[in-house]
mmCIF file of C-alpha atoms in Angstrom:
data_model
loop_
_atom_site.group_PDB
_atom_site.id
_atom_site.type_symbol
_atom_site.label_atom_id
_atom_site.label_comp_id
_atom_site.label_asym_id
_atom_site.label_seq_id
_atom_site.Cartn_x
_atom_site.Cartn_y
_atom_site.Cartn_z
ATOM 1 C CA MET A 1381 0.000 0.000 0.000
ATOM 2 C CA GLY A 1382 1.424 3.328 -0.971
ATOM 3 C CA ARG A 1383 2.036 6.007 1.618
ATOM 4 C CA SER A 1384 1.227 8.984 -0.593
ATOM 5 C CA ARG A 1385 -1.890 9.513 1.522
ATOM 6 C CA ARG A 1386 -2.901 8.929 5.089
ATOM 7 C CA THR A 1387 -4.932 5.868 5.999
ATOM 8 C CA ILE A 1388 -8.395 6.287 7.488
ATOM 9 C CA PRO A 1389 -7.217 5.315 11.019
ATOM 10 C CA GLU A 1390 -4.519 7.988 10.820
ATOM 11 C CA GLU A 1391 -6.987 10.576 9.531
ATOM 12 C CA LEU A 1392 -9.485 9.749 12.269
ATOM 13 C CA LEU A 1393 -6.780 10.176 14.910
ATOM 14 C CA LEU A 1394 -5.640 13.496 13.453
ATOM 15 C CA LEU A 1395 -9.254 14.722 13.487
ATOM 16 C CA ALA A 1396 -9.533 13.781 17.156
ATOM 17 C CA LEU A 1397 -6.280 15.485 18.162
ATOM 18 C CA ASP A 1398 -6.994 18.825 19.831
ATOM 19 C CA PRO A 1399 -4.366 21.342 18.632
ATOM 20 C CA ALA A 1400 -4.840 23.499 21.723
ATOM 21 C CA THR A 1401 -4.405 20.817 24.390
ATOM 22 C CA GLY A 1402 -2.464 18.069 22.609
ATOM 23 C CA THR A 1403 -4.993 15.487 23.809
ATOM 24 C CA THR A 1404 -7.380 13.286 21.861
ATOM 25 C CA ALA A 1405 -11.129 13.803 22.086
ATOM 26 C CA GLN A 1406 -13.272 10.790 22.992
ATOM 27 C CA PRO A 1407 -10.248 8.591 23.868
ATOM 28 C CA GLN A 1408 -12.257 5.499 24.876
ATOM 29 C CA SER A 1409 -14.566 5.361 21.878
ATOM 30 C CA LEU A 1410 -11.688 6.446 19.627
ATOM 31 C CA ASP A 1411 -9.972 3.077 20.127
ATOM 32 C CA LEU A 1412 -13.144 1.383 18.883
ATOM 33 C CA GLY A 1413 -13.237 3.754 15.931
ATOM 34 C CA LEU A 1414 -9.635 3.028 15.025
ATOM 35 C CA ALA A 1415 -10.352 -0.718 14.990
ATOM 36 C CA GLY A 1416 -13.292 -0.019 12.702
ATOM 37 C CA ALA A 1417 -11.242 2.320 10.536
ATOM 38 C CA GLN A 1418 -8.769 -0.509 9.921
ATOM 39 C CA LEU A 1419 -11.612 -2.619 8.549
ATOM 40 C CA VAL A 1420 -12.693 0.170 6.196
ATOM 41 C CA GLU A 1421 -9.125 0.707 4.989
ATOM 42 C CA LEU A 1422 -8.685 -3.018 4.330
ATOM 43 C CA ALA A 1423 -11.980 -3.054 2.434
ATOM 44 C CA LEU A 1424 -10.912 -0.108 0.267
ATOM 45 C CA ALA A 1425 -7.675 -1.997 -0.430
ATOM 46 C CA GLY A 1426 -9.712 -4.991 -1.646
ATOM 47 C CA ARG A 1427 -8.544 -7.302 1.171
ATOM 48 C CA ILE A 1428 -11.869 -7.786 2.955
ATOM 49 C CA ALA A 1429 -15.551 -7.386 2.090
ATOM 50 C CA PRO A 1430 -18.810 -7.270 4.031
ATOM 51 C CA ASP A 1431 -20.837 -10.479 4.243
ATOM 52 C CA GLY A 1432 -24.088 -9.385 5.869
ATOM 53 C CA ASP A 1433 -23.025 -8.054 9.275
ATOM 54 C CA ARG A 1434 -19.790 -10.031 9.044
ATOM 55 C CA ILE A 1435 -16.376 -9.360 7.537
ATOM 56 C CA ALA A 1436 -14.778 -11.850 5.144
ATOM 57 C CA VAL A 1437 -11.201 -11.920 3.870
ATOM 58 C CA VAL A 1438 -11.246 -11.981 0.071
ATOM 59 C CA MET A 1439 -7.535 -11.362 -0.604
ATOM 60 C CA PRO A 1440 -4.996 -12.238 2.120
ATOM 61 C CA ARG A 1441 -2.066 -10.574 0.322
ATOM 62 C CA PRO A 1442 -0.372 -8.030 2.652
ATOM 63 C CA THR A 1443 -0.899 -4.334 2.039
ATOM 64 C CA GLY A 1444 2.577 -3.259 3.141
ATOM 65 C CA ASP A 1445 1.234 -1.427 6.196
ATOM 66 C CA PRO A 1446 2.368 -3.445 9.279
ATOM 67 C CA THR A 1447 -0.546 -2.457 11.507
ATOM 68 C CA LEU A 1448 -3.165 -3.148 8.849
ATOM 69 C CA ASP A 1449 -1.448 -6.387 7.870
ATOM 70 C CA SER A 1450 -1.505 -7.567 11.486
ATOM 71 C CA ALA A 1451 -5.286 -7.053 11.512
ATOM 72 C CA LEU A 1452 -5.631 -8.749 8.120
ATOM 73 C CA GLU A 1453 -3.675 -11.793 9.300
ATOM 74 C CA LEU A 1454 -5.830 -12.089 12.412
ATOM 75 C CA LEU A 1455 -8.957 -11.982 10.275
ATOM 76 C CA ARG A 1456 -7.485 -14.613 7.948
ATOM 77 C CA ARG A 1457 -6.659 -16.929 10.838
ATOM 78 C CA ARG A 1458 -10.232 -16.674 12.022
ATOM 79 C CA GLY A 1459 -11.060 -18.965 9.087
ATOM 80 C CA SER A 1460 -14.646 -17.808 8.667
ATOM 81 C CA PRO A 1461 -16.289 -14.377 8.443
ATOM 82 C CA VAL A 1462 -16.348 -12.562 11.776
ATOM 83 C CA ARG A 1463 -19.073 -10.220 12.947
ATOM 84 C CA ALA A 1464 -17.891 -6.624 12.760
ATOM 85 C CA VAL A 1465 -19.335 -5.889 16.192
ATOM 86 C CA ASN A 1466 -17.349 -8.751 17.762
ATOM 87 C CA TRP A 1467 -14.128 -7.677 16.096
ATOM 88 C CA ILE A 1468 -14.483 -4.055 17.159
ATOM 89 C CA GLY A 1469 -15.710 -5.019 20.623
ATOM 90 C CA GLY A 1470 -12.739 -7.265 21.373
ATOM 91 C CA PRO A 1471 -10.053 -6.146 23.842
ATOM 92 C CA ARG A 1472 -8.381 -3.041 22.493
ATOM 93 C CA LEU A 1473 -4.750 -3.402 21.485
ATOM 94 C CA GLY A 1474 -3.647 0.144 22.275
ATOM 95 C CA LEU A 1475 -4.337 1.279 18.713
ATOM 96 C CA ARG A 1476 -4.375 4.931 19.707
ATOM 97 C CA GLN A 1477 -0.832 4.655 21.084
ATOM 98 C CA ILE A 1478 0.314 2.591 18.091
ATOM 99 C CA TYR A 1479 -0.893 5.229 15.649
ATOM 100 C CA LEU A 1480 0.365 8.149 17.745
ATOM 101 C CA ALA A 1481 3.801 6.507 17.859
ATOM 102 C CA TYR A 1482 3.698 6.015 14.101
ATOM 103 C CA LEU A 1483 2.699 9.625 13.432
ATOM 104 C CA GLU A 1484 5.516 10.746 15.717
ATOM 105 C CA ARG A 1485 8.037 8.636 13.785
ATOM 106 C CA CYS A 1486 6.737 10.198 10.575
ATOM 107 C CA GLY A 1487 7.268 13.649 12.033
ATOM 108 C CA MET A 1488 3.565 14.511 11.889
ATOM 109 C CA VAL A 1489 3.169 14.956 15.634
ATOM 110 C CA HIS A 1490 5.584 15.943 18.365
ATOM 111 C CA ALA A 1491 5.380 14.377 21.821
ATOM 112 C CA VAL A 1492 5.547 16.818 24.753
ATOM 113 C CA SER A 1493 6.162 15.310 28.179
ATOM 114 C CA GLY A 1494 4.627 16.851 31.281
ATOM 115 C CA GLN A 1495 3.110 16.103 34.653
ATOM 116 C CA MET A 1496 -0.420 16.001 36.006
ATOM 117 C CA CYS A 1497 -0.803 17.594 39.424
ATOM 118 C CA GLY A 1498 2.983 17.879 39.487
ATOM 119 C CA VAL A 1499 3.346 14.124 39.969
ATOM 120 C CA LEU A 1500 1.849 11.881 37.304
ATOM 121 C CA PRO A 1501 3.767 11.824 34.016
ATOM 122 C CA THR A 1502 1.730 12.681 30.932
ATOM 123 C CA THR A 1503 2.438 12.996 27.241
ATOM 124 C CA ARG A 1504 0.633 15.363 24.912
ATOM 125 C CA TYR A 1505 0.930 15.417 21.147
ATOM 126 C CA GLN A 1506 1.183 18.541 19.029
ATOM 127 C CA ALA A 1507 0.713 18.353 15.267
ATOM 128 C CA THR A 1508 3.819 19.463 13.384
ATOM 129 C CA ASP A 1509 2.161 19.577 9.951
ATOM 130 C CA THR A 1510 -1.180 21.297 10.414
ATOM 131 C CA ALA A 1511 -1.754 21.501 6.643
ATOM 132 C CA ILE A 1512 -2.619 17.793 6.529
ATOM 133 C CA SER A 1513 -5.104 18.135 9.383
ATOM 134 C CA ARG A 1514 -6.653 21.170 7.709
ATOM 135 C CA ASP A 1515 -7.027 19.232 4.455
ATOM 136 C CA ILE A 1516 -8.775 16.346 6.217
ATOM 137 C CA ARG A 1517 -11.129 18.748 7.966
ATOM 138 C CA ALA A 1518 -11.767 20.635 4.708
ATOM 139 C CA ARG A 1519 -12.946 17.419 3.032
ATOM 140 C CA LEU A 1520 -15.521 16.876 5.751
ATOM 141 C CA ASP A 1521 -16.577 20.518 5.718
ATOM 142 C CA SER A 1522 -17.027 20.421 1.956
ATOM 143 C CA ALA A 1523 -19.176 17.295 2.091
ATOM 144 C CA ILE A 1524 -21.318 18.843 4.820
ATOM 145 C CA ARG A 1525 -21.609 22.263 3.178
ATOM 146 C CA THR A 1526 -22.225 21.285 -0.439
ATOM 147 C CA GLY A 1527 -24.375 18.204 0.030
ATOM 148 C CA VAL A 1528 -22.523 16.548 -2.866
ATOM 149 C CA PRO A 1529 -22.023 12.807 -2.184
ATOM 150 C CA PRO A 1530 -18.436 12.439 -0.944
ATOM 151 C CA ASP A 1531 -15.901 9.895 -2.118
ATOM 152 C CA PRO A 1532 -15.906 6.576 -0.188
ATOM 153 C CA ARG A 1533 -12.916 7.502 1.978
ATOM 154 C CA THR A 1534 -14.454 10.779 3.121
ATOM 155 C CA ALA A 1535 -17.869 9.158 3.641
ATOM 156 C CA ALA A 1536 -16.327 6.407 5.783
ATOM 157 C CA LEU A 1537 -14.286 8.945 7.759
ATOM 158 C CA ALA A 1538 -17.437 10.986 8.416
ATOM 159 C CA ALA A 1539 -19.336 7.879 9.518
ATOM 160 C CA LEU A 1540 -16.591 6.926 11.969
ATOM 161 C CA ALA A 1541 -16.198 10.488 13.256
ATOM 162 C CA HIS A 1542 -19.910 10.493 14.051
ATOM 163 C CA ALA A 1543 -19.802 7.006 15.556
ATOM 164 C CA VAL A 1544 -17.054 7.829 18.068
ATOM 165 C CA GLY A 1545 -18.652 11.139 19.058
ATOM 166 C CA LEU A 1546 -16.313 13.611 17.362
ATOM 167 C CA GLY A 1547 -19.213 15.719 16.089
ATOM 168 C CA LYS A 1548 -19.242 17.939 19.177
ATOM 169 C CA HIS A 1549 -15.460 18.250 18.989
ATOM 170 C CA LEU A 1550 -15.459 19.262 15.320
ATOM 171 C CA TYR A 1551 -18.675 21.322 15.302
ATOM 172 C CA PRO A 1552 -19.301 22.510 18.873
ATOM 173 C CA GLY A 1553 -22.180 24.432 20.369
ATOM 174 C CA ASN A 1554 -25.615 25.315 19.086
ATOM 175 C CA GLU A 1555 -24.110 26.827 15.948
ATOM 176 C CA GLY A 1556 -22.636 23.430 15.054
ATOM 177 C CA ARG A 1557 -25.891 21.513 15.485
ATOM 178 C CA SER A 1558 -26.833 21.442 11.795
ATOM 179 C CA SER A 1559 -23.293 20.429 10.816
ATOM 180 C CA ARG A 1560 -23.379 17.583 13.322
ATOM 181 C CA SER A 1561 -26.669 16.439 11.851
ATOM 182 C CA ARG A 1562 -25.286 16.482 8.314
ATOM 183 C CA LEU A 1563 -22.144 14.675 9.493
ATOM 184 C CA ARG A 1564 -24.389 11.905 10.796
ATOM 185 C CA ASP A 1565 -26.280 11.784 7.500
ATOM 186 C CA LEU A 1566 -23.074 11.137 5.535
ATOM 187 C CA ILE A 1567 -23.071 7.622 6.991
ATOM 188 C CA ARG A 1568 -25.374 6.472 4.182
ATOM 189 C CA HIS A 1569 -22.873 7.193 1.394
ATOM 190 C CA ASP A 1570 -20.519 4.254 2.058
ATOM 191 C CA PRO A 1571 -21.946 0.785 2.856
ATOM 192 C CA MET A 1572 -18.780 -0.518 4.500
ATOM 193 C CA GLY A 1573 -18.284 2.672 6.490
ATOM 194 C CA GLY A 1574 -21.913 2.503 7.570
ATOM 195 C CA LEU A 1575 -21.629 -1.142 8.640
ATOM 196 C CA VAL A 1576 -18.526 -0.426 10.699
ATOM 197 C CA ALA A 1577 -19.880 2.811 12.186
ATOM 198 C CA HIS A 1578 -23.060 1.053 13.326
ATOM 199 C CA ALA A 1579 -20.916 -1.723 14.845
ATOM 200 C CA VAL A 1580 -18.889 0.888 16.772
ATOM 201 C CA MET A 1581 -22.105 2.432 18.119
ATOM 202 C CA ASP A 1582 -23.506 -1.005 18.966
ATOM 203 C CA VAL A 1583 -20.430 -1.804 21.056
ATOM 204 C CA GLN A 1584 -20.760 1.488 22.910
ATOM 205 C CA ASN A 1585 -24.437 0.796 23.543
ATOM 206 C CA GLY A 1586 -23.673 -2.670 24.911
ATOM 207 C CA VAL A 1587 -25.413 -4.736 22.244
ATOM 208 C CA ALA A 1588 -22.359 -6.570 20.917
ATOM 209 C CA ALA A 1589 -23.586 -9.948 22.138
ATOM 210 C CA ALA A 1590 -26.697 -10.100 19.941
ATOM 211 C CA PRO A 1591 -26.885 -9.976 16.128
ATOM 212 C CA ARG A 1592 -28.180 -6.709 14.707
ATOM 213 C CA ARG A 1593 -31.823 -6.921 13.683
ATOM 214 C CA ALA A 1594 -32.138 -3.383 12.346
ATOM 215 C CA ALA A 1595 -31.852 -2.590 8.662
ATOM 216 C CA PRO A 1596 -28.312 -1.737 7.504
ATOM 217 C CA GLY A 1597 -29.193 1.923 7.033
ATOM 218 C CA THR A 1598 -30.853 2.336 10.441
ATOM 219 C CA SER A 1599 -28.841 4.082 13.113
ATOM 220 C CA SER A 1600 -28.724 2.423 16.510
ATOM 221 C CA GLY A 1601 -27.946 5.636 18.319
ATOM 222 C CA GLN A 1602 -24.666 7.022 19.531
ATOM 223 C CA GLY A 1603 -22.849 6.493 22.752
ATOM 224 C CA SER A 1604 -20.294 9.032 23.838
ATOM 225 C CA PRO A 1605 -18.004 7.456 26.405
ATOM 226 C CA GLY A 1606 -15.031 9.338 27.644
ATOM 227 C CA GLY A 1607 -13.910 12.882 27.268
ATOM 228 C CA GLY A 1608 -10.682 14.564 26.325
ATOM 229 C CA GLY A 1609 -7.656 13.165 28.073
ATOM 230 C CA ALA A 1610 -3.917 13.145 27.756
ATOM 231 C CA GLY A 1611 -2.551 10.221 25.816
ATOM 232 C CA THR A 1612 -0.069 8.113 27.727
ATOM 233 C CA ARG A 1613 3.004 7.512 25.653
ATOM 234 C CA GLN A 1614 4.012 3.908 25.372
ATOM 235 C CA SER A 1615 5.848 1.755 22.913
ATOM 236 C CA ALA A 1616 3.748 0.140 20.209
ATOM 237 C CA PRO A 1617 3.501 -3.612 20.824
ATOM 238 C CA SER A 1618 4.916 -5.834 18.133
ATOM 239 C CA ALA A 1619 2.620 -7.491 15.611
ATOM 240 C CA SER A 1620 3.256 -10.873 17.232
ATOM 241 C CA VAL A 1621 2.250 -9.639 20.679
ATOM 242 C CA SER A 1622 -0.842 -7.978 19.213
ATOM 243 C CA ALA A 1623 -1.708 -11.177 17.361
ATOM 244 C CA GLN A 1624 -1.397 -13.292 20.491
ATOM 245 C CA SER A 1625 -3.658 -11.051 22.563
ATOM 246 C CA HIS A 1626 -6.222 -10.642 19.806
ATOM 247 C CA ARG A 1627 -6.357 -14.363 19.016
ATOM 248 C CA GLY A 1628 -7.766 -14.773 22.505
ATOM 249 C CA SER A 1629 -10.431 -12.159 21.809
ATOM 250 C CA MET A 1630 -11.337 -13.815 18.531
ATOM 251 C CA ALA A 1631 -11.736 -17.179 20.252
ATOM 252 C CA ARG A 1632 -14.126 -15.579 22.741
ATOM 253 C CA ALA A 1633 -15.967 -13.818 19.934
ATOM 254 C CA ALA A 1634 -16.510 -17.153 18.190
ATOM 255 C CA ALA A 1635 -18.634 -18.272 21.107
ATOM 256 C CA HIS A 1636 -21.215 -15.581 20.356
#
């Protein structure tokens, strides 16, 4: 996979990064969104495809992105299509820290160490290339303002931004109410993005254990766990460690 553009997980994280505080909005639901964003990116790369409310591997060839390929391999080892809600609802693998570490290595964010209450160590992240973040935001703003159906990547990004509760972060206050509503409506423009976004919201609403009965285009509502918080800097676990921990989650998911 070429690196001439950012992946959807990276774009979602950059949208959530508050330039004033260096923290990420909606940190708890953001991890769910990043897991879902990986599925959308793999689908756009032709590696997976929706099968009802499940995800099936259709081409196991690696993409060249280590984090995406780790997820692809885990899906392949599953052997049969896995429900999107079970995949996203499995134990989180520290995806936010993995992607923050990657963006730091790329020089897109700069880690700033500090202390909370003068004691607890914290790490905040400041964007070093704000032009990329502005471009991502401009794509969403254009889709919301013009009403023109967006491209699949932008539609999926909008669906995930809504699903993890970034609407109030991107378009705050009463003046942003109509923009938040239109952001939610963009979910219908990408089937895979819609499937994953609904799965993210289902996990937040605690309905991961039961198959979805609603129509694919019907929203299940939005949870909004968590608030802004400083990201704790930690080393990204290796693909093998991630695979071992997630294999356990996939085995538990198979019981549903």
